[in-house]
Amino acid sequence: MNGQTATAKINSAFLGYFPTWCPGCGNFGIWSSLKTAFNKLQLEPDKMAVIFGIGCSGNMNDFLWANSFHALHGRAIPTAVGVKIANHKLPVIVIAGDGDTYGEGGNHLLHAARGNHDITVIVHDNRVYGLTTGQVAPTASKGAKSKSTPQGLIEVPVNPLALALTQGATFVAQGFSQDLVHLTDLIMSGINHRGFSLINVFQPCVTFNPANGYAFYRERVYKLAGDYDRSNLRLALDKSLELEDKIPIGIVYKTERPVYTDFLNQLKEKALVEEDITNRDLNKFIAEFI
Amino acid sequence: MIDFTVKIGGEAGFGIMTTGLFLGKIATRSGYHAFEYSEYPSLIRGGHNVIEVRISDEEVHSQGQGVDLLLCLNKETADLHGHEVREGGVIVFDNEKTDESKLMKPDRNIHYVHIPFSRILRENSLPMVMLNNIALGVLMHLIGADMEILNTLIAETFARKGEEIITKNREAATLGMNEAKKNFKIDILHKLEKKSVISPKLYITGNEVIGLGAIRAGCQFYCAYPMTPSSAILHYLASKAEKAGIVVKHAEDEISVINMALGASWAGARSMVATSGGGFALMVEAVSLSGMTETPIVIVMGQRPGPATGMPTWTEQGDLHFVIRSGHGEFPKIVLAPGDVGEAYKLTVEAFNLADRYQTPVLIMADKYLQEGHQSVEKFEIQSRFDRDRIDRGKLLSQEELLKITSYKRYLITDDGISSRALPGMKQSLHQANSYEHGEDGHTTEDAGERVKQVDKRNRKEATYLSNDFRLPEVFGAKEPPLTVVSWGSMKGPILQAMKESGGSFNYVHFSRLWPLDFGKLKEFLGRFGKFLLIENNSTGQLGQLLTMATGIEFPQKLLKYSGRPVYPHEIMVKIKELL
Ligand SMILES: Cc1ncc(C[n+]2csc(CCOP(=O)(O)OP(=O)(O)O)c2C)c(N)n1
Ligand code: SF4
C-alpha cells in the first residue's frame, strides 16, 4: 500500500460529512490533523468522547464522526470534565473556539487547569468570532477593527498560554493549522499526556480576519528548538509572552501531576459508570438521624 | 396531651442550632414527635439566631403560635420574643445579659428563671462552646426529660474526640441541670417522660432527606456551588461521598455545575445538582440543553425570597413560574414539590427514575422552610420505602441490547417520544448528543421536516408522562367540607396542622407534582370541590394563576404571605373563620 491510500483509509474511520467551512479556512488543517492523530493513536470512535463548543470550530461535530457531545457556547470544558469524572477510562477531547474558551467560558479554563482534569482542549485561535460573522475574539490584537469594534479594539489580547500555565495546566502547547505534521504530533502528545492539556492552534479565518491570515503566522511562528527545556515553568512563561513578532509553536510546557480522578477513592477499582447502583443499603446512612 | 414549644435565642456562634437539634433528638428518642423552625440573619457572627422546637405526642406538621419556654442567651431574645411566651410559660434569662426589670411583666403569669450562664462559664473556666451544654442541662430539668438520653447523645457526638471531651460536655450539662433545679422551684414545666414503647424516628431536615434519597436512587455525581438554602445537601453528600460511591464536586460556578452534571449524565452517571433562585438563573441555558440533548438530570431548586440576592436565609415559594417556564425553547420538563420530609425522600428517588425514563430535566422545588428545619418522621416510613424503591433507568441500553441494533440512532423517532440511550464507551454506541437541532442520528439539521419530527418527538414525552406518571393532587381531610384549601410544596405542614387544630372544617388539595399538568383531568377534579382558599408563600398566588390558566377556575380567596416567614396554622384558622 502506498502512503496516500493508507492515509485515506485510516482517515475514513472518523469521517463525517464534508465540512461546510469557507474554502481555505484554517479549520481544515486542524480537522485533518485530528483525524490523523486519532488514527495513529488507534482510538476507536465509540470508545472516546469529543466535546464540541459552539462556533465554526464546534461545527466540526458533523465532520468528525466519534462519540460526541455538542455542548453550549463556552461550556465544552465543564461538559468534558463531567464526562471524564463519570468515565475516566474514556479519552476526552474538547474542540472549541477562542471565543468559547477564553471569552464566554474563560472561568472554566482556569478551574479545569487547576484541577488537572485529564482532558485535551484544542482551541481554534482565529482572533475573531467566525460563526457570528466577524466580531473580535478575546485573542484579537489591540486596535483590531471588526464589526463590533469599528473604531478599533480597546482591550489588549488575553494570553492563553500564560493563563493556562499560571493556573496549573500540566501540558501547554501551541500549533499552527498549516503545519499539519507538527500539529498532529502536538495533538497526539496532548492526548497521551495524563493531565490537563491546552493546545492553542493558530487557525486563520480567511473570511473575517484576513489581517491574521496564513502569511501573518508563517512570518512569525518558529518551532521551539530540540533542546528547549519544556519542564521549566519560568522559561515557559517567558515563551508565553512572545505574542506578536516571534511566536513559538510546539510543547511550551509539560509536567507530571496526579490528575483529578486519582484523588477519588471511589474510582480506584472501577469507573463511576461501572458501579452497580441498584442496591445501595440505606441502613448504614440513617443511624445518625435517630 | 403534650404539645409545647421551646424557643432558644442567642448570638450566632453560640451553638443555638446544635442546642435545638439535641432537644429535638431528645424528644424523638423519648418517643415524641418534633418539628423545628429556625430564623437567622445572613451573617456568620453577631447576628441574632432563634430556633424553635415544637414537641408533641401526636404527629406535628409545623411550628405553632406562642412559646412555652423561652431560653434567652442574649438580650435580643428577651426583647424580641418575650411577648410570645404564653401564660403559664417560662422565660429563662441571665441577668448579666438581660435587664431583669424590663423583662418581667408583673401583669403576666410567667415564671422567670434566672440562670447565670455567664457566671457559670467564668467560675468553672469553661469556654464559650460549653454554653449549649449548660443550656441543655437547664432544659432537661425544665421539661423533665431523661438526662441519660442527653448523656448518650453527647457520647455519640464526641465519640471520635475521646472520653475526656465527652466527660467535659456532660459535666457542663450537669452544671446547668443543677442550677435549674436550684432556681426553678415549682417542679417542672412539662414531663417529657420516656414512653414505654418507642417507635424509632428519624429527626431530619429536607436537605438531609434529599441527600438520602439521592443515595438510594443511585446518584453517582453530585455537583453544586454553595447557596442557601441548598448548601447543606452539598455538605451532607460530600461527607458521605466515599461511603456511598458518589463523586461530589464543588465547581467554580452554577453554569459549570450543571454542564458538568450533564456531561457526567451523558456518560452514564446518575447526576444531580442543587441551588437556589440566583444559581438556577445561571443554570437555565443548560436546562434547555438537557431538554434538547435529552440528557437526564435532577435539579433541586431551593427557593428563598428574591428578587436578586433577596433575603438569603428566609423562606418563600416565589419561583414556581420561573421554574416551570425555565429554559428557552419548547421541551418537556417535570417539576415536583414535596410537602414534608417523607415526601421529599420519596420524590427524590422518583425524580431520578423520571429523569431516566423521560430523558429530560426533573426539578424538585423546595424552600428554606422545608430544607433547613428538622422534622421527625417514623423510621419505618422511610425504611419501608427504601426496601421497595426500584431503580428504573428507562430506555438505557445494555451492551448486549445495543449490539443487537444494526444501526443505532440516538434520536430515533418513537411513539412515546423516548429514544434508546447508548453510552459513550459501549461498542457500537457511536452517536452524538447535539445542542443544535438534529436528525435521528444526532447530526445537525435545519431541514424543516426533520425539525418538526424532532420537536413532536420531544413533546410526545409530555403526553407519555401524562398518561403514565401524572397523578392528581392528594386530598387530605373531610369528604365534603364547606371549604377547600389549595396549596403546594412545603405549605402542606402548616395547613395540615391547622386542619388538625381546627377540627377539620376544611379539606386540603396538595399539589406535589406541578408540571406537566393534565388540564382536562384537573378541571374535572377541581370541579368537584366547592369554595376554595388558595394559600401560598408568595405575593402573587402563582399556583392559583397556573390552575386558572389550566382549568379556568378562579381563586378569589387567597392567603398569601411573603414576609420571608412561613404561613402559620393560626393565620390559616383566622382566615378560614372569616370565610365560613
Ligand atoms: C450563550 C451564547 N451566546 C452567544 C452565542 C452566539 N455565538 C455562537 S458562536 C459565537 C462565537 C464564536 O466564536 P469562537 O468561539 O471564537 O468560534 P469560531 O466561530 O471563531 O470558531 C457566538 C457569540 C451562542 N451560541 N450562545
Ligand atoms: S468564517 Fe472563518 S472560521 Fe468560519 S469557516 Fe469561514 S474562514 Fe473558517
Short mmCIF file of N, CA, C and O in Angstrom, two decimals, chain B residues 1-43:
data_model
loop_
_atom_site.label_atom_id
_atom_site.label_comp_id
_atom_site.label_asym_id
_atom_site.label_seq_id
_atom_site.Cartn_x
_atom_site.Cartn_y
_atom_site.Cartn_z
N MET B 1 -52.40 15.74 77.07
CA MET B 1 -51.62 15.69 75.84
C MET B 1 -50.45 16.67 75.92
O MET B 1 -50.58 17.76 76.43
N ILE B 2 -49.34 16.22 75.40
CA ILE B 2 -48.17 17.10 75.39
C ILE B 2 -48.04 17.77 74.04
O ILE B 2 -48.10 17.12 73.00
N ASP B 3 -47.96 19.08 74.05
CA ASP B 3 -47.71 19.84 72.83
C ASP B 3 -47.15 21.19 73.27
O ASP B 3 -47.90 22.07 73.68
N PHE B 4 -45.86 21.31 73.27
CA PHE B 4 -45.28 22.59 73.71
C PHE B 4 -44.10 22.98 72.85
O PHE B 4 -43.50 22.16 72.16
N THR B 5 -43.80 24.27 72.91
CA THR B 5 -42.74 24.82 72.06
C THR B 5 -41.66 25.46 72.92
O THR B 5 -41.95 26.25 73.82
N VAL B 6 -40.43 25.08 72.61
CA VAL B 6 -39.27 25.68 73.26
C VAL B 6 -38.60 26.57 72.23
O VAL B 6 -38.38 26.15 71.09
N LYS B 7 -38.29 27.79 72.62
CA LYS B 7 -37.59 28.68 71.70
C LYS B 7 -36.28 29.10 72.35
O LYS B 7 -36.26 29.50 73.51
N ILE B 8 -35.22 28.96 71.59
CA ILE B 8 -33.90 29.29 72.13
C ILE B 8 -33.31 30.39 71.26
O ILE B 8 -33.32 30.28 70.03
N GLY B 9 -32.83 31.44 71.89
CA GLY B 9 -32.28 32.53 71.08
C GLY B 9 -30.92 32.95 71.61
O GLY B 9 -30.65 32.88 72.81
N GLY B 10 -30.08 33.38 70.70
CA GLY B 10 -28.77 33.87 71.11
C GLY B 10 -28.01 34.36 69.90
O GLY B 10 -28.52 34.35 68.78
N GLU B 11 -26.81 34.76 70.18
CA GLU B 11 -25.98 35.26 69.10
C GLU B 11 -25.54 34.11 68.21
O GLU B 11 -25.29 33.00 68.70
N ALA B 12 -25.40 34.39 66.91
CA ALA B 12 -24.85 33.37 66.02
C ALA B 12 -23.49 32.98 66.55
O ALA B 12 -22.74 33.82 67.03
N GLY B 13 -23.18 31.71 66.52
CA GLY B 13 -21.90 31.25 67.02
C GLY B 13 -21.99 30.70 68.44
O GLY B 13 -21.04 30.13 68.96
N PHE B 14 -23.18 30.82 69.08
CA PHE B 14 -23.36 30.30 70.43
C PHE B 14 -23.75 28.83 70.44
O PHE B 14 -23.95 28.25 71.49
N GLY B 15 -23.92 28.24 69.27
CA GLY B 15 -24.35 26.83 69.25
C GLY B 15 -25.84 26.67 69.43
O GLY B 15 -26.32 25.63 69.87
N ILE B 16 -26.60 27.71 69.07
CA ILE B 16 -28.05 27.67 69.22
C ILE B 16 -28.65 26.51 68.40
O ILE B 16 -29.53 25.80 68.87
N MET B 17 -28.15 26.37 67.17
CA MET B 17 -28.72 25.36 66.28
C MET B 17 -28.47 23.95 66.84
O MET B 17 -29.33 23.08 66.76
N THR B 18 -27.27 23.74 67.39
CA THR B 18 -26.97 22.42 67.97
C THR B 18 -27.86 22.16 69.17
O THR B 18 -28.34 21.04 69.38
N THR B 19 -28.08 23.19 69.97
CA THR B 19 -28.93 23.01 71.15
C THR B 19 -30.32 22.57 70.70
O THR B 19 -30.91 21.63 71.26
N GLY B 20 -30.83 23.24 69.66
CA GLY B 20 -32.16 22.89 69.14
C GLY B 20 -32.19 21.47 68.61
O GLY B 20 -33.13 20.71 68.85
N LEU B 21 -31.14 21.10 67.88
CA LEU B 21 -31.08 19.75 67.30
C LEU B 21 -31.07 18.69 68.40
O LEU B 21 -31.80 17.70 68.35
N PHE B 22 -30.25 18.92 69.44
CA PHE B 22 -30.20 17.96 70.55
C PHE B 22 -31.57 17.84 71.22
O PHE B 22 -32.03 16.75 71.52
N LEU B 23 -32.20 18.99 71.43
CA LEU B 23 -33.50 18.98 72.08
C LEU B 23 -34.50 18.15 71.26
O LEU B 23 -35.24 17.31 71.81
N GLY B 24 -34.49 18.35 69.96
CA GLY B 24 -35.40 17.59 69.09
C GLY B 24 -35.12 16.10 69.17
O GLY B 24 -36.04 15.27 69.23
N LYS B 25 -33.84 15.76 69.18
CA LYS B 25 -33.49 14.33 69.24
C LYS B 25 -33.85 13.72 70.59
O LYS B 25 -34.26 12.56 70.68
N ILE B 26 -33.68 14.53 71.64
CA ILE B 26 -34.07 14.04 72.97
C ILE B 26 -35.57 13.74 72.98
O ILE B 26 -36.02 12.72 73.49
N ALA B 27 -36.32 14.63 72.34
CA ALA B 27 -37.77 14.42 72.29
C ALA B 27 -38.11 13.16 71.49
O ALA B 27 -38.88 12.31 71.94
N THR B 28 -37.51 13.02 70.30
CA THR B 28 -37.88 11.86 69.47
C THR B 28 -37.39 10.57 70.12
O THR B 28 -38.06 9.55 70.07
N ARG B 29 -36.22 10.62 70.76
CA ARG B 29 -35.73 9.40 71.42
C ARG B 29 -36.55 9.06 72.66
O ARG B 29 -36.50 7.94 73.16
N SER B 30 -37.27 10.07 73.18
CA SER B 30 -38.16 9.78 74.31
C SER B 30 -39.52 9.29 73.83
O SER B 30 -40.41 9.04 74.63
N GLY B 31 -39.70 9.27 72.50
CA GLY B 31 -40.95 8.73 71.97
C GLY B 31 -41.92 9.79 71.48
O GLY B 31 -43.07 9.49 71.19
N TYR B 32 -41.47 11.06 71.35
CA TYR B 32 -42.38 12.13 70.93
C TYR B 32 -42.06 12.54 69.49
O TYR B 32 -41.04 12.15 68.92
N HIS B 33 -42.96 13.35 68.94
CA HIS B 33 -42.74 13.94 67.63
C HIS B 33 -42.15 15.34 67.82
O HIS B 33 -42.42 15.98 68.83
N ALA B 34 -41.39 15.79 66.83
CA ALA B 34 -40.81 17.13 66.97
C ALA B 34 -40.74 17.81 65.62
O ALA B 34 -40.64 17.16 64.57
N PHE B 35 -40.81 19.12 65.67
CA PHE B 35 -40.74 19.93 64.44
C PHE B 35 -39.91 21.16 64.78
O PHE B 35 -40.13 21.82 65.79
N GLU B 36 -38.96 21.47 63.91
CA GLU B 36 -38.05 22.57 64.20
C GLU B 36 -38.22 23.70 63.19
O GLU B 36 -38.40 23.46 62.00
N TYR B 37 -38.14 24.91 63.70
CA TYR B 37 -38.19 26.07 62.81
C TYR B 37 -37.15 27.07 63.31
O TYR B 37 -37.09 27.37 64.51
N SER B 38 -36.31 27.55 62.41
CA SER B 38 -35.26 28.47 62.84
C SER B 38 -35.32 29.77 62.05
O SER B 38 -35.80 29.80 60.92
N GLU B 39 -34.85 30.81 62.69
CA GLU B 39 -34.71 32.09 61.99
C GLU B 39 -33.33 32.63 62.30
O GLU B 39 -32.91 32.65 63.45
N TYR B 40 -32.64 33.00 61.25
CA TYR B 40 -31.31 33.57 61.47
C TYR B 40 -31.00 34.52 60.32
O TYR B 40 -31.46 34.34 59.21
N PRO B 41 -30.22 35.55 60.60
CA PRO B 41 -29.91 36.50 59.53
C PRO B 41 -28.75 35.97 58.70
O PRO B 41 -28.08 35.01 59.08
N SER B 42 -28.53 36.59 57.57
CA SER B 42 -27.46 36.16 56.69
C SER B 42 -26.12 36.72 57.17
O SER B 42 -25.47 37.49 56.49
N LEU B 43 -25.75 36.35 58.38
CA LEU B 43 -24.49 36.78 58.97
C LEU B 43 -23.87 35.56 59.64
O LEU B 43 -24.58 34.65 60.03
#
